[in-house]
Short mmCIF file of C-alpha atoms in Angstrom, two decimals:
data_model
loop_
_atom_site.label_atom_id
_atom_site.label_comp_id
_atom_site.label_asym_id
_atom_site.label_seq_id
_atom_site.Cartn_x
_atom_site.Cartn_y
_atom_site.Cartn_z
CA MET A 273 92.33 166.14 123.36
CA ASP A 274 92.57 163.67 126.31
CA PHE A 275 93.03 160.94 123.54
CA VAL A 276 95.82 162.87 122.05
CA ARG A 277 97.40 163.23 125.48
CA LYS A 278 97.33 159.57 126.27
CA TRP A 279 99.17 158.94 123.12
CA VAL A 280 101.82 161.41 123.89
CA GLN A 281 102.07 159.94 127.37
CA GLY A 282 102.46 156.49 125.84
CA LEU A 283 105.00 157.74 123.46
CA PHE A 284 107.14 159.46 126.19
CA PHE A 285 106.83 156.26 128.10
CA LEU A 286 108.29 154.25 125.21
CA ILE A 287 110.95 156.73 124.39
CA THR A 288 112.38 157.05 127.88
CA ASN A 289 112.10 153.22 128.48
CA GLY A 290 113.21 152.09 124.95
CA TYR A 291 115.57 149.32 125.84
CA TRP A 292 113.66 146.12 125.25
CA ASN A 293 116.66 143.85 125.35
CA PHE A 294 116.78 143.76 129.13
CA PRO A 295 115.15 140.24 129.50
CA VAL A 296 118.10 138.90 127.49
CA SER A 297 120.88 141.13 128.97
CA ARG A 298 119.23 140.98 132.47
CA GLY A 299 120.91 144.39 133.25
CA ILE A 300 120.24 148.03 132.48
CA TYR A 301 120.85 149.98 129.18
CA GLN A 302 124.40 151.35 129.35
CA GLY A 303 124.71 153.31 126.13
CA PRO A 304 125.43 156.98 125.39
CA LEU A 305 121.61 158.05 125.22
CA LYS A 306 121.78 157.90 129.03
CA VAL A 307 123.42 161.49 128.93
CA ILE A 308 119.97 162.84 128.04
CA CYS A 309 117.69 164.05 130.61
CA SER A 310 114.26 162.32 131.03
CA PRO A 311 111.68 165.05 131.37
CA GLY A 312 109.53 163.11 133.76
CA LEU A 313 110.24 161.00 136.83
CA ASN A 314 111.73 157.81 135.24
CA CYS A 315 114.28 155.86 137.39
CA TYR A 316 117.64 155.47 135.38
CA SER A 317 118.20 152.05 137.25
CA CYS A 318 114.99 150.83 135.36
CA PRO A 319 116.26 148.04 132.93
CA ALA A 320 114.44 149.59 130.09
CA ALA A 321 115.53 153.27 130.77
CA THR A 322 117.32 155.11 128.14
CA SER A 323 117.78 158.42 129.66
CA TYR A 324 118.76 159.73 133.27
CA CYS A 325 116.49 160.72 135.91
CA PRO A 326 117.03 164.40 136.83
CA LEU A 327 116.29 163.85 140.37
CA GLY A 328 118.53 160.72 140.85
CA ALA A 329 121.47 162.57 138.89
CA LEU A 330 121.05 165.70 140.95
CA GLN A 331 121.26 163.80 144.23
CA GLN A 332 124.29 161.92 143.08
CA LEU A 333 126.01 165.16 142.20
CA MET A 334 125.01 166.89 145.38
CA GLY A 335 126.27 163.94 147.33
CA GLY A 336 129.55 163.65 145.70
CA ILE A 337 130.30 167.31 145.42
CA ARG A 338 132.85 167.41 148.24
CA LEU A 339 134.82 164.33 146.69
CA ALA A 340 134.56 165.86 143.19
CA LEU A 341 135.89 169.29 144.37
CA GLU A 342 138.82 167.64 146.22
CA ASN A 343 139.79 166.10 142.96
CA GLY A 344 139.61 169.37 141.13
CA GLN A 345 136.32 168.40 139.39
CA ILE A 346 133.69 171.18 139.46
CA TYR A 347 130.82 168.68 139.30
CA VAL A 348 128.17 170.87 141.02
CA GLY A 349 125.02 170.04 138.81
CA PHE A 350 125.00 172.76 136.32
CA TYR A 351 124.29 170.32 133.56
CA VAL A 352 121.44 168.73 135.31
CA ILE A 353 119.80 171.75 136.83
CA GLY A 354 120.45 173.59 133.24
CA ALA A 355 118.38 170.71 131.58
CA MET A 356 115.76 170.62 134.23
CA GLY A 357 115.40 174.46 134.11
CA ALA A 358 115.23 174.60 130.36
CA ILE A 359 112.44 172.08 130.34
CA GLY A 360 110.70 174.00 133.23
CA SER A 361 111.05 177.30 131.42
CA PHE A 362 109.66 175.74 128.27
CA VAL A 363 106.42 173.64 129.48
CA GLY A 364 106.68 173.75 133.21
CA ARG A 365 104.42 171.06 134.75
CA MET A 366 102.86 170.23 131.45
CA ILE A 367 105.58 167.38 131.73
CA CYS A 368 103.51 166.00 134.55
CA GLY A 369 100.52 165.82 132.40
CA TRP A 370 102.06 164.81 129.21
CA ALA A 371 105.50 163.17 129.61
CA CYS A 372 105.78 161.52 133.02
CA PRO A 373 105.45 157.80 133.30
CA PHE A 374 104.73 157.89 136.98
CA GLY A 375 101.92 160.34 136.29
CA LEU A 376 100.51 157.99 133.57
CA PHE A 377 100.72 155.05 136.10
CA GLN A 378 98.64 157.06 138.54
CA GLU A 379 96.02 158.23 135.80
CA LEU A 380 95.44 154.62 134.79
CA LEU A 381 94.97 153.65 138.48
CA HIS A 382 92.35 156.38 139.05
CA LYS A 383 90.36 154.85 136.11
CA ILE A 384 89.66 151.84 138.35
CA PRO A 385 85.98 152.29 139.43
CA SER A 386 85.97 153.12 143.21
CA PRO A 387 84.78 155.99 145.43
CA THR A 388 86.73 159.21 145.01
CA PHE A 389 88.31 161.23 147.65
CA THR A 390 89.74 164.69 147.42
CA ILE A 391 93.36 165.57 148.52
CA TRP A 392 93.65 168.11 151.54
CA ARG A 393 95.00 171.14 149.62
CA PRO A 394 97.80 172.14 152.12
CA LEU A 395 99.38 168.75 151.56
CA ARG A 396 100.73 170.11 148.23
CA PHE A 397 103.39 172.05 150.14
CA LEU A 398 105.12 168.87 151.19
CA LYS A 399 106.76 168.19 147.69
CA TYR A 400 108.48 171.55 148.07
CA GLY A 401 110.13 170.15 151.35
CA PHE A 402 111.01 166.91 149.81
CA LEU A 403 112.76 168.94 146.89
CA LEU A 404 114.75 171.23 149.40
CA PHE A 405 115.60 168.57 152.03
CA MET A 406 115.88 165.12 150.48
CA VAL A 407 117.03 166.24 147.04
CA VAL A 408 119.31 169.18 147.92
CA LEU A 409 120.17 169.72 151.48
CA LEU A 410 120.50 166.37 152.81
CA PRO A 411 122.68 164.73 150.10
CA LEU A 412 124.88 167.92 150.43
CA PHE A 413 125.39 168.05 154.10
CA ALA A 414 124.50 164.76 155.62
CA VAL A 415 127.76 162.99 154.55
CA ASP A 416 129.49 160.01 155.76
CA SER A 417 133.07 159.71 157.01
CA PHE A 418 134.30 159.84 153.46
CA GLY A 419 132.41 162.97 152.75
CA PHE A 420 129.91 161.21 150.44
CA GLY A 421 126.17 161.99 150.86
CA GLN A 422 123.27 159.71 150.08
CA THR A 423 120.45 159.86 147.49
CA TRP A 424 117.86 160.45 150.17
CA PHE A 425 114.84 160.64 148.18
CA CYS A 426 115.58 157.74 145.96
CA LYS A 427 116.81 155.64 148.70
CA TYR A 428 114.01 156.16 151.19
CA ILE A 429 110.80 157.58 149.36
CA CYS A 430 110.77 157.12 145.59
CA PRO A 431 108.07 154.83 144.56
CA ALA A 432 108.78 155.23 140.92
CA GLY A 433 112.30 153.62 141.63
CA THR A 434 110.71 150.73 143.39
CA LEU A 435 108.16 150.10 140.59
CA GLU A 436 110.54 150.62 137.53
CA ALA A 437 113.82 149.46 139.03
CA GLY A 438 113.63 147.61 142.36
CA LEU A 439 111.05 145.11 141.43
CA PRO A 440 112.10 144.49 137.88
CA LEU A 441 115.87 143.94 138.72
CA LEU A 442 114.70 141.50 141.57
CA ILE A 443 112.96 139.46 138.97
CA LEU A 444 115.87 139.65 136.40
CA GLN A 445 118.64 139.02 138.97
CA PRO A 446 117.21 136.69 141.76
CA ALA A 447 120.56 136.76 143.66
CA LEU A 448 119.62 140.17 144.69
CA ARG A 449 116.73 138.94 146.79
CA GLU A 450 119.27 137.93 149.27
CA SER A 451 119.99 141.48 150.05
CA LEU A 452 116.63 142.52 150.71
CA GLY A 453 115.93 144.25 154.07
CA LEU A 454 113.81 146.71 155.99
CA LEU A 455 114.73 149.42 153.45
CA PHE A 456 113.22 147.58 150.81
CA LEU A 457 110.08 146.88 152.66
CA ASN A 458 109.76 150.46 153.71
CA LYS A 459 110.02 151.39 149.99
CA LEU A 460 107.60 148.66 148.91
CA ALA A 461 105.06 149.96 151.46
CA ILE A 462 105.43 153.36 150.07
CA LEU A 463 104.67 152.09 146.57
CA ILE A 464 101.75 150.12 147.80
CA PHE A 465 100.50 153.19 149.59
CA PHE A 466 100.61 155.41 146.70
CA THR A 467 99.17 152.83 144.33
CA ALA A 468 96.16 152.36 146.64
CA TRP A 469 95.87 156.25 146.97
CA SER A 470 95.90 156.79 143.24
CA VAL A 471 93.09 154.55 142.96
CA VAL A 472 90.68 156.64 145.23
CA ALA A 473 92.37 159.95 144.52
CA SER A 474 93.69 161.77 141.47
CA ARG A 475 97.49 161.85 141.24
CA PRO A 476 98.36 162.09 144.92
CA PHE A 477 102.05 161.44 144.49
CA CYS A 478 102.38 164.40 141.85
CA ARG A 479 100.24 166.54 144.15
CA THR A 480 101.80 165.96 147.63
CA THR A 481 105.32 164.38 147.09
CA CYS A 482 107.06 164.68 143.81
CA PRO A 483 110.20 166.87 143.96
CA LEU A 484 110.39 167.09 140.11
CA GLY A 485 106.75 168.40 140.01
CA ALA A 486 107.78 171.02 142.70
CA PHE A 487 110.83 172.08 140.67
CA TYR A 488 108.79 172.56 137.53
CA ALA A 489 105.92 174.32 139.46
CA LEU A 490 108.35 177.10 140.20
CA PHE A 491 108.35 177.93 136.34
CA ASN A 492 104.37 178.18 136.11
CA LYS A 493 104.23 181.77 136.01
CA VAL A 494 107.09 182.24 133.56
CA LYS A 495 106.87 179.09 131.24
CA LEU A 496 106.62 179.46 127.51
CA VAL A 497 103.73 177.22 127.02
CA LYS A 498 100.73 177.89 129.44
CA LEU A 499 97.04 178.18 129.72
CA ARG A 500 95.40 181.66 129.65
CA LEU A 501 92.00 182.66 131.01
CA ASP A 502 89.88 185.25 129.15
CA THR A 503 88.35 186.91 132.24
CA GLN A 504 85.84 188.68 129.87
CA ARG A 505 84.38 185.50 128.58
CA CYS A 506 84.73 183.59 131.92
CA THR A 507 81.29 183.33 133.53
CA ASN A 508 82.57 181.74 136.96
CA CYS A 509 80.51 178.67 136.22
CA GLU A 510 83.28 176.65 137.92
CA ALA A 511 82.91 173.84 135.20
CA CYS A 512 86.68 173.81 135.43
CA HIS A 513 86.84 173.03 139.03
CA ASP A 514 85.15 169.56 138.63
CA VAL A 515 87.30 168.31 135.80
CA CYS A 516 90.83 169.32 137.05
CA PRO A 517 92.90 166.26 138.01
CA MET A 518 95.05 168.46 140.23
CA GLY A 519 92.29 170.22 142.17
CA VAL A 520 93.03 173.61 140.45
CA HIS A 521 90.41 176.32 140.44
CA PHE A 522 91.39 177.65 137.26
CA ASN A 523 89.13 180.69 137.00
CA GLU A 524 90.40 181.86 140.54
CA SER A 525 94.09 181.06 139.88
CA PRO A 526 95.08 180.72 136.19
CA ASP A 527 98.83 180.62 137.14
CA ASP A 528 98.29 177.92 139.87
CA MET A 529 101.57 176.02 140.51
CA GLU A 530 99.50 172.84 140.37
CA CYS A 531 98.40 173.22 136.83
CA ILE A 532 99.78 170.39 134.62
CA THR A 533 98.15 171.87 131.42
CA CYS A 534 96.29 168.73 130.66
CA LEU A 535 93.73 170.92 128.95
CA ALA A 536 90.82 169.09 130.71
CA CYS A 537 89.30 172.46 131.78
CA SER A 538 89.74 174.04 128.34
CA LYS A 539 87.46 171.22 126.98
CA ALA A 540 85.00 171.57 129.93
CA CYS A 541 84.64 175.36 129.46
CA LYS A 542 81.37 176.11 127.60
CA VAL A 543 82.43 179.67 126.84
CA ASN A 544 85.93 179.09 125.45
CA ALA A 545 87.36 181.10 128.02
CA ILE A 546 90.59 179.06 128.51
CA SER A 547 92.86 178.58 125.75
CA LEU A 548 96.64 177.69 125.33
CA GLU A 549 99.18 180.20 124.64
CA ILE A 550 102.95 180.25 123.64
CA GLY A 551 105.01 183.25 124.82
CA GLY A 552 101.92 185.32 125.14
CA LEU A 553 100.41 184.44 121.65
CA PRO A 554 97.14 182.41 122.00
CA ILE A 555 96.86 179.30 119.92
CA SER A 556 93.09 178.69 119.43
CA ASN A 557 90.33 179.46 117.24
CA GLN A 558 89.51 182.53 119.26
CA SER A 559 91.04 185.64 117.59
CA PRO A 560 93.31 187.53 119.76
CA TYR A 561 92.34 190.81 118.11
CA ARG A 562 88.70 190.53 119.34
CA THR A 563 87.23 193.92 120.27
CA PRO A 564 84.79 194.33 123.23
CA GLN A 565 81.95 194.93 120.75
CA ALA A 566 82.93 191.46 118.90
CA GLN A 567 82.85 189.75 122.34
CA SER A 568 79.46 190.69 123.18
CA GLU A 569 78.22 189.29 119.90
CA MET B 132 81.57 211.55 117.21
CA LYS B 133 81.74 207.71 117.73
CA ARG B 134 84.93 206.45 119.23
CA THR B 135 86.51 203.43 117.70
CA GLN B 136 88.39 201.10 120.16
CA LYS B 137 91.62 199.76 119.05
CA PRO B 138 91.80 195.97 119.00
CA SER B 139 93.93 194.51 121.78
CA ILE B 140 97.11 192.99 120.38
CA PRO B 141 98.73 190.29 122.49
CA LYS B 142 102.17 191.06 124.08
CA ILE B 143 104.90 188.69 123.67
CA ARG B 144 106.23 187.56 127.04
CA LYS B 145 110.06 187.85 127.28
CA ALA B 146 110.62 186.06 130.52
CA PRO B 147 110.17 182.63 129.22
CA PHE B 148 112.93 183.28 126.60
CA VAL B 149 115.30 184.78 129.23
CA ALA B 150 114.83 181.86 131.52
CA ILE B 151 115.25 179.16 128.59
CA PHE B 152 118.40 181.10 127.59
CA VAL B 153 119.80 181.33 131.19
CA PHE B 154 119.28 177.62 131.85
CA LEU B 155 120.62 176.51 128.49
CA ALA B 156 123.79 178.68 129.29
CA LEU B 157 123.94 176.88 132.83
CA GLY B 158 123.78 173.52 130.83
CA ALA B 159 126.41 174.68 128.50
CA VAL B 160 128.64 175.55 131.56
CA GLY B 161 127.98 172.19 132.96
CA ILE B 162 129.06 170.56 129.56
CA SER B 163 132.24 172.52 129.48
CA LEU B 164 133.12 171.48 133.08
CA GLY B 165 132.70 167.77 131.86
CA GLU B 166 129.62 166.97 133.89
CA PRO B 167 127.92 164.84 131.34
CA SER B 168 130.52 162.19 131.48
CA ARG B 169 129.98 161.99 135.25
CA VAL B 170 126.06 161.76 134.86
CA LEU B 171 126.63 159.15 132.21
CA GLU B 172 128.92 157.20 134.51
CA GLN B 173 126.26 157.36 137.25
CA ALA B 174 123.31 156.49 135.00
CA THR B 175 124.89 153.34 133.48
CA GLN B 176 125.61 151.68 136.89
CA VAL B 177 122.97 150.29 139.04
CA CYS B 178 122.96 152.04 142.52
CA LEU B 179 121.30 149.28 144.47
CA ALA B 180 121.27 151.36 147.64
CA CYS B 181 119.37 154.02 145.78
CA ILE B 182 116.47 151.70 144.86
CA GLY B 183 116.25 150.24 148.41
CA ILE B 184 118.15 147.12 147.80
CA GLY B 185 121.23 146.21 149.71
#
């Protein structure tokens, strides 16, 4: 299944970054597909990007809300939040495991042989702070004299933007190098930090910082496609603990907000206690109509 | 007399469908307000400050 997942990740990477004419045009894609929401974290200033980043678009809309309202335009983010919410309600953080280019980047880095460290679990709460403050509240309320807010997360934190947009644009447009300053150095340091951290720990950005993952995590209890635990089959052998890239103890918290539905636990489970379900209906070789007698056989 | 136990029939969860409908409706409101054109306008321009340049 991990093989299939890697192919799906690669496919989503290519779909959301399908503009391969950028070495010739030396600019970004400007076609109509950019009205489509990228499910994962994928900077829309990336020269190859063919869809918009929901986080970037949301910050832009939050930052420009005053000016828009003054001009009689009710641009308050319904379109972007609607798209994000529909994706979240459908698959939740499965996007992180199957469709996020930056998630794939971290996974590939973690394949480099190195000592492995765990991530202190309370750090996972940081990403909800980034979502609330840097994506919503600061762009909305910290405005300049013209009433325009900044894209705080993109500008000061997002390593995906530096990797996918900042560095490629500096290569494609050498004139931009004259504009570099402390801001870019700060962002480059953050990218290097997360790159190094990804080598020695599994998905550190997803687990501690990503506001998009935090948003999708809010849907982990109500999402349509999710993993289910058969408590009658589960022997609490804890085989699912060791394989989870997000540090989830699935047998203890099947609706954990960190679960990215990568199915690693399902594969590791010797008693087939973990299966995928859609809207409450299991999709697996286990019969949903098993009686207790049948289970004991 | 031996009691037979009814097999457990999985329930369809309604919450995901409600949530999907609500957010699609929200998106439709956004479309009716013309937000996609604003999003497209932003997404087709390079915001240098947003990526730490300039």
